[in-house]
Amino acid sequence: MKFSIYFTVFNTENLSDEMKKYLVSLVIIAFVLVLFKNTSKGEIVANNVKGMVASIITAPDYINTNGDSIMTRVVVPKGYKRVPYSVGSFQEYLRNYKLKSYGSKIINYDNSEYFAQNWHEAILEVPVPSNGLQQCADALMRIRSEYLWKQDRKDEIGFNFTSGHYCSWSKYAEGFRPKIKGNKVTFHKTAVPNHSKTNFYKYLNLIYMYAGTLSMHSELQKITIEDIRIGDMLVKPGSPGHIEIIVDEIINEQGDKMYLLAQGNTPAQSVCLLKNFDDTTISPWYTFTKNEPVYTPSYNFDQPRFIRFK
């Protein structure tokens, strides 16, 4: 486990004595947390403290607080431009995804506030069902499914269960339901056909129950760092694992690229656009390096594995 922490160098010349003491106290707290972090959760807590310190001493240079979409909320750094994608593509859909007003909080499925409110720059307009099922992988499957629905590509909506059995919206809408016994899954027509939007979300609830990061990693195409694009997902397969999605992409004249990451989480909660605590000079933009760990506010990926929706 990585035993280190980084702090942004800042000028204290114009700060009051009280503010200096406050900042020093935060740094000490962060240092103590690092000394005692011996679990993944401890490392995440340390990263959050580091992020809070960085948030206080650095300005959000790349955030337009009036922006109501990912594209208008996050400013492109000097020397970069957005990678173009065709109108109607999944990439443009994500880049233009609507956001809640600046400062909105991460809310859990039970309408309580999540304990960490410092690691996000934006909240996506993705409703969180009160049943608690829509967790990290589920939120991304919902976003993808809603895109296909809006594009009238409903016959493409479908996901593998962790068992490997494919469950499509088309069959579900026709009335087919799974009968699950251990790892054996069979489908039987037990309901009347129903192609409504309400039934669509019942289908997604079923997917949330039997699919996740492990099944997505097994089912979907693996993508190298050189080929990643908007819509690709950074994943650590497992039970539990974690998954985050690229929602914007920029490039400079040298061909260097940077990306934005968004995630759902456990417990089921608001989908948020993540800050970059590991490099606050470019936050919320991220860069990825082959075989190098990726540190995000809620999860540390041991290496950058990416997968792509069909």
Tab-separated table of C-alpha atoms in Angstrom:
chain	number	residue	atom	x	y	z
A	1	MET	CA	0.000	0.000	0.000
A	2	LYS	CA	1.356	3.395	-0.907
A	3	PHE	CA	2.687	5.104	2.247
A	4	SER	CA	2.894	8.720	1.195
A	5	ILE	CA	0.992	11.954	1.016
A	6	TYR	CA	1.525	15.141	-0.935
A	7	PHE	CA	0.725	18.725	-0.042
A	8	THR	CA	0.412	21.696	-2.348
A	9	VAL	CA	3.007	24.395	-1.701
A	10	PHE	CA	1.288	27.642	-0.887
A	11	ASN	CA	2.135	31.231	0.087
A	12	THR	CA	1.147	32.077	3.688
A	13	GLU	CA	2.448	35.628	3.596
A	14	ASN	CA	-0.998	37.231	3.380
A	15	LEU	CA	-2.791	34.822	5.712
A	16	SER	CA	-3.841	35.725	9.238
A	17	ASP	CA	-2.237	33.949	12.193
A	18	GLU	CA	-5.509	32.138	12.880
A	19	MET	CA	-5.718	30.891	9.315
A	20	LYS	CA	-2.104	29.714	9.434
A	21	LYS	CA	-2.796	27.749	12.620
A	22	TYR	CA	-5.903	26.257	11.007
A	23	LEU	CA	-3.997	25.101	7.956
A	24	VAL	CA	-1.160	23.675	10.042
A	25	SER	CA	-3.703	21.750	12.134
A	26	LEU	CA	-5.193	20.224	8.997
A	27	VAL	CA	-1.758	19.181	7.779
A	28	ILE	CA	-0.982	17.545	11.126
A	29	ILE	CA	-4.276	15.661	11.106
A	30	ALA	CA	-3.547	14.422	7.591
A	31	PHE	CA	-0.071	13.301	8.614
A	32	VAL	CA	-1.396	11.369	11.615
A	33	LEU	CA	-3.968	9.651	9.421
A	34	VAL	CA	-1.240	8.553	7.034
A	35	LEU	CA	0.778	7.091	9.902
A	36	PHE	CA	-2.146	4.909	10.939
A	37	LYS	CA	-3.596	4.009	7.566
A	38	ASN	CA	-3.216	0.259	7.097
A	39	THR	CA	-6.433	-0.444	5.268
A	40	SER	CA	-7.939	0.709	1.986
A	41	LYS	CA	-10.535	2.684	3.943
A	42	GLY	CA	-7.778	4.390	5.938
A	43	GLU	CA	-6.021	5.387	2.749
A	44	ILE	CA	-9.232	6.866	1.348
A	45	VAL	CA	-9.762	8.890	4.542
A	46	ALA	CA	-6.208	10.203	4.294
A	47	ASN	CA	-6.806	11.176	0.689
A	48	ASN	CA	-9.925	13.063	1.711
A	49	VAL	CA	-8.036	15.059	4.341
A	50	LYS	CA	-5.363	15.791	1.763
A	51	GLY	CA	-8.097	16.950	-0.583
A	52	MET	CA	-9.623	19.238	2.019
A	53	VAL	CA	-6.247	20.886	2.622
A	54	ALA	CA	-5.717	21.279	-1.113
A	55	SER	CA	-9.220	22.703	-1.555
A	56	ILE	CA	-8.512	25.410	0.983
A	57	ILE	CA	-5.164	26.494	-0.453
A	58	THR	CA	-5.800	26.168	-4.186
A	59	ALA	CA	-8.362	27.924	-6.364
A	60	PRO	CA	-10.775	25.933	-8.580
A	61	ASP	CA	-9.206	27.288	-11.774
A	62	TYR	CA	-11.100	24.947	-14.074
A	63	ILE	CA	-14.615	25.277	-12.660
A	64	ASN	CA	-17.346	27.531	-14.006
A	65	THR	CA	-19.880	27.561	-11.183
A	66	ASN	CA	-22.616	28.726	-13.577
A	67	GLY	CA	-22.217	25.751	-15.916
A	68	ASP	CA	-25.195	23.388	-15.996
A	69	SER	CA	-23.560	20.524	-17.928
A	70	ILE	CA	-20.239	18.712	-17.699
A	71	MET	CA	-18.972	20.588	-20.757
A	72	THR	CA	-19.967	24.011	-19.444
A	73	ARG	CA	-19.039	23.352	-15.790
A	74	VAL	CA	-15.429	22.278	-16.371
A	75	VAL	CA	-13.042	24.648	-18.147
A	76	VAL	CA	-10.393	23.332	-20.557
A	77	PRO	CA	-6.810	24.167	-19.457
A	78	LYS	CA	-4.729	26.445	-21.675
A	79	GLY	CA	-3.183	24.600	-24.614
A	80	TYR	CA	-5.864	21.903	-24.662
A	81	LYS	CA	-9.066	21.420	-26.612
A	82	ARG	CA	-11.916	18.960	-26.366
A	83	VAL	CA	-11.622	15.837	-28.508
A	84	PRO	CA	-14.497	16.039	-31.036
A	85	TYR	CA	-17.206	13.383	-31.256
A	86	SER	CA	-20.218	13.103	-33.519
A	87	VAL	CA	-23.599	14.526	-32.576
A	88	GLY	CA	-25.789	11.811	-31.060
A	89	SER	CA	-22.836	9.696	-29.916
A	90	PHE	CA	-22.580	8.327	-26.408
A	91	GLN	CA	-19.492	10.497	-25.963
A	92	GLU	CA	-21.382	13.724	-26.697
A	93	TYR	CA	-24.276	12.529	-24.550
A	94	LEU	CA	-21.967	12.187	-21.545
A	95	ARG	CA	-20.074	15.409	-22.193
A	96	ASN	CA	-23.350	17.350	-22.246
A	97	TYR	CA	-24.908	15.537	-19.289
A	98	LYS	CA	-26.955	17.892	-17.147
A	99	LEU	CA	-25.763	18.835	-13.669
A	100	LYS	CA	-27.413	20.015	-10.512
A	101	SER	CA	-26.595	23.548	-9.358
A	102	TYR	CA	-23.038	24.166	-8.142
A	103	GLY	CA	-22.593	23.218	-4.497
A	104	SER	CA	-25.192	20.438	-4.535
A	105	LYS	CA	-24.408	17.650	-2.076
A	106	ILE	CA	-23.993	13.910	-2.468
A	107	ILE	CA	-27.247	12.397	-1.199
A	108	ASN	CA	-27.730	8.744	-0.254
A	109	TYR	CA	-30.724	6.672	-1.377
A	110	ASP	CA	-32.408	7.266	1.999
A	111	ASN	CA	-32.159	11.048	1.512
A	112	SER	CA	-29.342	11.401	4.051
A	113	GLU	CA	-26.140	13.273	3.233
A	114	TYR	CA	-23.053	11.208	2.422
A	115	PHE	CA	-20.252	11.627	4.961
A	116	ALA	CA	-17.778	12.997	2.359
A	117	GLN	CA	-18.875	16.201	0.661
A	118	ASN	CA	-15.474	17.509	-0.400
A	119	TRP	CA	-14.461	15.152	-3.197
A	120	HIS	CA	-16.807	16.212	-5.995
A	121	GLU	CA	-17.093	19.191	-8.338
A	122	ALA	CA	-20.576	18.433	-9.617
A	123	ILE	CA	-23.635	16.223	-9.179
A	124	LEU	CA	-25.127	14.637	-12.301
A	125	GLU	CA	-28.892	14.698	-12.798
A	126	VAL	CA	-29.260	10.958	-12.184
A	127	PRO	CA	-32.146	10.141	-9.802
A	128	VAL	CA	-31.284	7.785	-6.948
A	129	PRO	CA	-34.014	5.178	-6.243
A	130	SER	CA	-34.994	4.794	-2.596
A	131	ASN	CA	-34.582	1.002	-2.804
A	132	GLY	CA	-30.799	1.328	-2.411
A	133	LEU	CA	-29.966	-0.864	-5.412
A	134	GLN	CA	-28.346	1.698	-7.726
A	135	GLN	CA	-24.703	1.510	-6.657
A	136	CYS	CA	-21.479	2.201	-8.581
A	137	ALA	CA	-21.780	-0.176	-11.548
A	138	ASP	CA	-25.568	0.102	-11.560
A	139	ALA	CA	-25.508	3.880	-12.006
A	140	LEU	CA	-23.309	3.530	-15.100
A	141	MET	CA	-25.511	0.791	-16.564
A	142	ARG	CA	-28.492	3.088	-16.034
A	143	ILE	CA	-26.782	5.997	-17.825
A	144	ARG	CA	-25.892	3.738	-20.753
A	145	SER	CA	-29.393	2.226	-20.905
A	146	GLU	CA	-31.105	5.614	-20.798
A	147	TYR	CA	-28.898	6.788	-23.648
A	148	LEU	CA	-29.889	3.779	-25.770
A	149	TRP	CA	-33.556	4.333	-24.856
A	150	LYS	CA	-33.419	7.974	-25.960
A	151	GLN	CA	-31.688	6.959	-29.195
A	152	ASP	CA	-34.463	4.431	-29.899
A	153	ARG	CA	-31.895	1.621	-29.719
A	154	LYS	CA	-33.820	-0.270	-27.073
A	155	ASP	CA	-32.991	-3.659	-28.582
A	156	GLU	CA	-29.339	-3.049	-27.618
A	157	ILE	CA	-30.131	-2.752	-23.907
A	158	GLY	CA	-28.930	-5.846	-22.087
A	159	PHE	CA	-26.326	-7.007	-19.577
A	160	ASN	CA	-24.834	-10.236	-18.297
A	161	PHE	CA	-25.592	-11.419	-14.799
A	162	THR	CA	-22.564	-12.323	-12.689
A	163	SER	CA	-23.402	-15.931	-13.608
A	164	GLY	CA	-22.723	-15.031	-17.263
A	165	HIS	CA	-26.356	-15.265	-18.415
A	166	TYR	CA	-27.495	-12.445	-20.697
A	167	CYS	CA	-30.638	-10.555	-19.722
A	168	SER	CA	-32.035	-8.179	-22.352
A	169	TRP	CA	-34.651	-5.456	-22.029
A	170	SER	CA	-36.386	-6.798	-25.140
A	171	LYS	CA	-37.059	-10.199	-23.554
A	172	TYR	CA	-38.034	-8.642	-20.239
A	173	ALA	CA	-40.502	-6.328	-22.010
A	174	GLU	CA	-42.040	-9.376	-23.693
A	175	GLY	CA	-42.710	-10.912	-20.283
A	176	PHE	CA	-39.711	-13.217	-19.767
A	177	ARG	CA	-38.380	-13.438	-16.223
A	178	PRO	CA	-35.339	-15.255	-14.847
A	179	LYS	CA	-35.600	-18.260	-12.574
A	180	ILE	CA	-32.401	-18.357	-10.576
A	181	LYS	CA	-31.153	-21.399	-8.722
A	182	GLY	CA	-27.561	-21.072	-7.607
A	183	ASN	CA	-25.536	-20.311	-10.721
A	184	LYS	CA	-28.204	-21.743	-13.015
A	185	VAL	CA	-30.489	-19.215	-14.707
A	186	THR	CA	-33.411	-19.985	-17.005
A	187	PHE	CA	-35.925	-17.561	-18.495
A	188	HIS	CA	-39.665	-18.166	-18.620
A	189	LYS	CA	-42.553	-16.115	-19.976
A	190	THR	CA	-44.483	-15.371	-16.785
A	191	ALA	CA	-45.664	-11.778	-17.319
A	192	VAL	CA	-47.704	-9.945	-19.934
A	193	PRO	CA	-45.776	-7.820	-22.448
A	194	ASN	CA	-45.082	-4.328	-21.148
A	195	HIS	CA	-42.801	-1.917	-23.018
A	196	SER	CA	-43.441	1.091	-20.776
A	197	LYS	CA	-40.799	3.325	-19.177
A	198	THR	CA	-42.030	2.243	-15.754
A	199	ASN	CA	-41.378	-1.395	-16.608
A	200	PHE	CA	-37.989	-0.408	-18.034
A	201	TYR	CA	-36.898	0.782	-14.598
A	202	LYS	CA	-38.172	-2.451	-13.045
A	203	TYR	CA	-35.914	-4.241	-15.509
A	204	LEU	CA	-32.972	-2.099	-14.413
A	205	ASN	CA	-33.666	-2.980	-10.775
A	206	LEU	CA	-33.323	-6.634	-11.751
A	207	ILE	CA	-30.016	-5.881	-13.471
A	208	TYR	CA	-28.759	-4.035	-10.396
A	209	MET	CA	-29.414	-7.134	-8.297
A	210	TYR	CA	-27.573	-9.638	-10.477
A	211	ALA	CA	-24.893	-7.643	-12.341
A	212	GLY	CA	-21.993	-5.499	-11.144
A	213	THR	CA	-18.335	-4.617	-11.608
A	214	LEU	CA	-17.306	-8.279	-11.821
A	215	SER	CA	-19.822	-9.175	-14.528
A	216	MET	CA	-19.118	-5.979	-16.471
A	217	HIS	CA	-15.384	-6.669	-16.449
A	218	SER	CA	-15.989	-10.233	-17.636
A	219	GLU	CA	-18.480	-9.260	-20.324
A	220	LEU	CA	-17.147	-6.052	-21.848
A	221	GLN	CA	-14.242	-5.249	-24.146
A	222	LYS	CA	-10.915	-4.430	-22.466
A	223	ILE	CA	-9.392	-1.136	-23.621
A	224	THR	CA	-5.739	-0.043	-23.476
A	225	ILE	CA	-4.758	3.390	-22.181
A	226	GLU	CA	-3.739	4.411	-25.701
A	227	ASP	CA	-7.285	3.807	-26.968
A	228	ILE	CA	-9.491	5.083	-24.116
A	229	ARG	CA	-12.206	7.605	-24.860
A	230	ILE	CA	-15.269	9.151	-23.281
A	231	GLY	CA	-17.630	6.428	-22.068
A	232	ASP	CA	-14.867	3.984	-21.165
A	233	MET	CA	-14.789	2.842	-17.561
A	234	LEU	CA	-11.960	2.573	-15.047
A	235	VAL	CA	-12.632	-0.661	-13.171
A	236	LYS	CA	-11.399	-2.835	-10.338
A	237	PRO	CA	-13.411	-6.045	-10.725
A	238	GLY	CA	-14.525	-7.789	-7.595
A	239	SER	CA	-17.228	-8.277	-5.008
A	240	PRO	CA	-16.984	-5.566	-3.975
A	241	GLY	CA	-14.990	-3.758	-6.635
A	242	HIS	CA	-15.415	-0.283	-8.009
A	243	ILE	CA	-15.954	1.423	-11.342
A	244	GLU	CA	-15.832	5.013	-12.645
A	245	ILE	CA	-16.627	6.421	-16.084
A	246	ILE	CA	-14.810	8.908	-18.320
A	247	VAL	CA	-17.186	11.772	-19.114
A	248	ASP	CA	-14.913	14.188	-20.995
A	249	GLU	CA	-11.641	14.131	-22.911
A	250	ILE	CA	-9.183	16.862	-23.989
A	251	ILE	CA	-5.934	16.918	-25.968
A	252	ASN	CA	-3.040	19.316	-26.616
A	253	GLU	CA	-0.806	19.787	-29.659
A	254	GLN	CA	1.669	17.204	-28.364
A	255	GLY	CA	-1.092	14.597	-28.208
A	256	ASP	CA	-1.243	14.527	-24.406
A	257	LYS	CA	-4.730	13.792	-23.127
A	258	MET	CA	-6.631	14.438	-19.913
A	259	TYR	CA	-9.992	13.115	-18.764
A	260	LEU	CA	-12.848	13.694	-16.318
A	261	LEU	CA	-14.186	10.895	-14.118
A	262	ALA	CA	-17.648	10.405	-12.640
A	263	GLN	CA	-18.967	7.709	-10.336
A	264	GLY	CA	-21.885	6.272	-8.456
A	265	ASN	CA	-21.029	4.671	-5.149
A	266	THR	CA	-22.021	2.447	-2.257
A	267	PRO	CA	-24.380	3.033	-0.549
A	268	ALA	CA	-26.510	4.025	-3.546
A	269	GLN	CA	-26.098	7.774	-3.906
A	270	SER	CA	-25.801	10.746	-6.241
A	271	VAL	CA	-23.582	10.301	-9.285
A	272	CYS	CA	-20.791	12.849	-8.987
A	273	LEU	CA	-17.939	14.355	-10.997
A	274	LEU	CA	-14.729	13.712	-9.072
A	275	LYS	CA	-11.970	16.077	-8.030
A	276	ASN	CA	-8.349	15.012	-8.486
A	277	PHE	CA	-6.668	15.029	-5.065
A	278	ASP	CA	-3.518	13.356	-6.392
A	279	ASP	CA	-2.723	16.310	-8.671
A	280	THR	CA	-4.637	19.396	-7.586
A	281	THR	CA	-2.882	21.519	-10.236
A	282	ILE	CA	-5.078	19.964	-12.941
A	283	SER	CA	-8.134	18.945	-10.874
A	284	PRO	CA	-10.712	17.789	-11.812
A	285	TRP	CA	-8.805	16.551	-14.889
A	286	TYR	CA	-6.941	13.230	-14.739
A	287	THR	CA	-4.091	11.641	-16.653
A	288	PHE	CA	-3.407	7.900	-16.812
A	289	THR	CA	-0.095	6.061	-17.131
A	290	LYS	CA	0.282	2.403	-18.019
A	291	ASN	CA	0.744	0.158	-14.958
A	292	GLU	CA	0.619	3.160	-12.612
A	293	PRO	CA	-1.999	3.310	-9.823
A	294	VAL	CA	-4.897	5.751	-10.143
A	295	TYR	CA	-5.859	7.567	-6.957
A	296	THR	CA	-9.378	8.970	-6.856
A	297	PRO	CA	-11.090	10.453	-3.779
A	298	SER	CA	-13.214	7.399	-2.975
A	299	TYR	CA	-11.097	4.568	-4.364
A	300	ASN	CA	-7.516	3.735	-5.233
A	301	PHE	CA	-7.080	1.583	-8.347
A	302	ASP	CA	-3.908	-0.514	-8.306
A	303	GLN	CA	-3.638	-0.141	-12.078
A	304	PRO	CA	-5.625	1.549	-14.868
A	305	ARG	CA	-7.927	-1.148	-16.277
A	306	PHE	CA	-10.550	0.095	-18.713
A	307	ILE	CA	-13.615	-1.513	-20.283
A	308	ARG	CA	-16.115	-0.273	-22.904
A	309	PHE	CA	-19.849	-0.703	-23.318
A	310	LYS	CA	-20.956	-2.652	-26.386
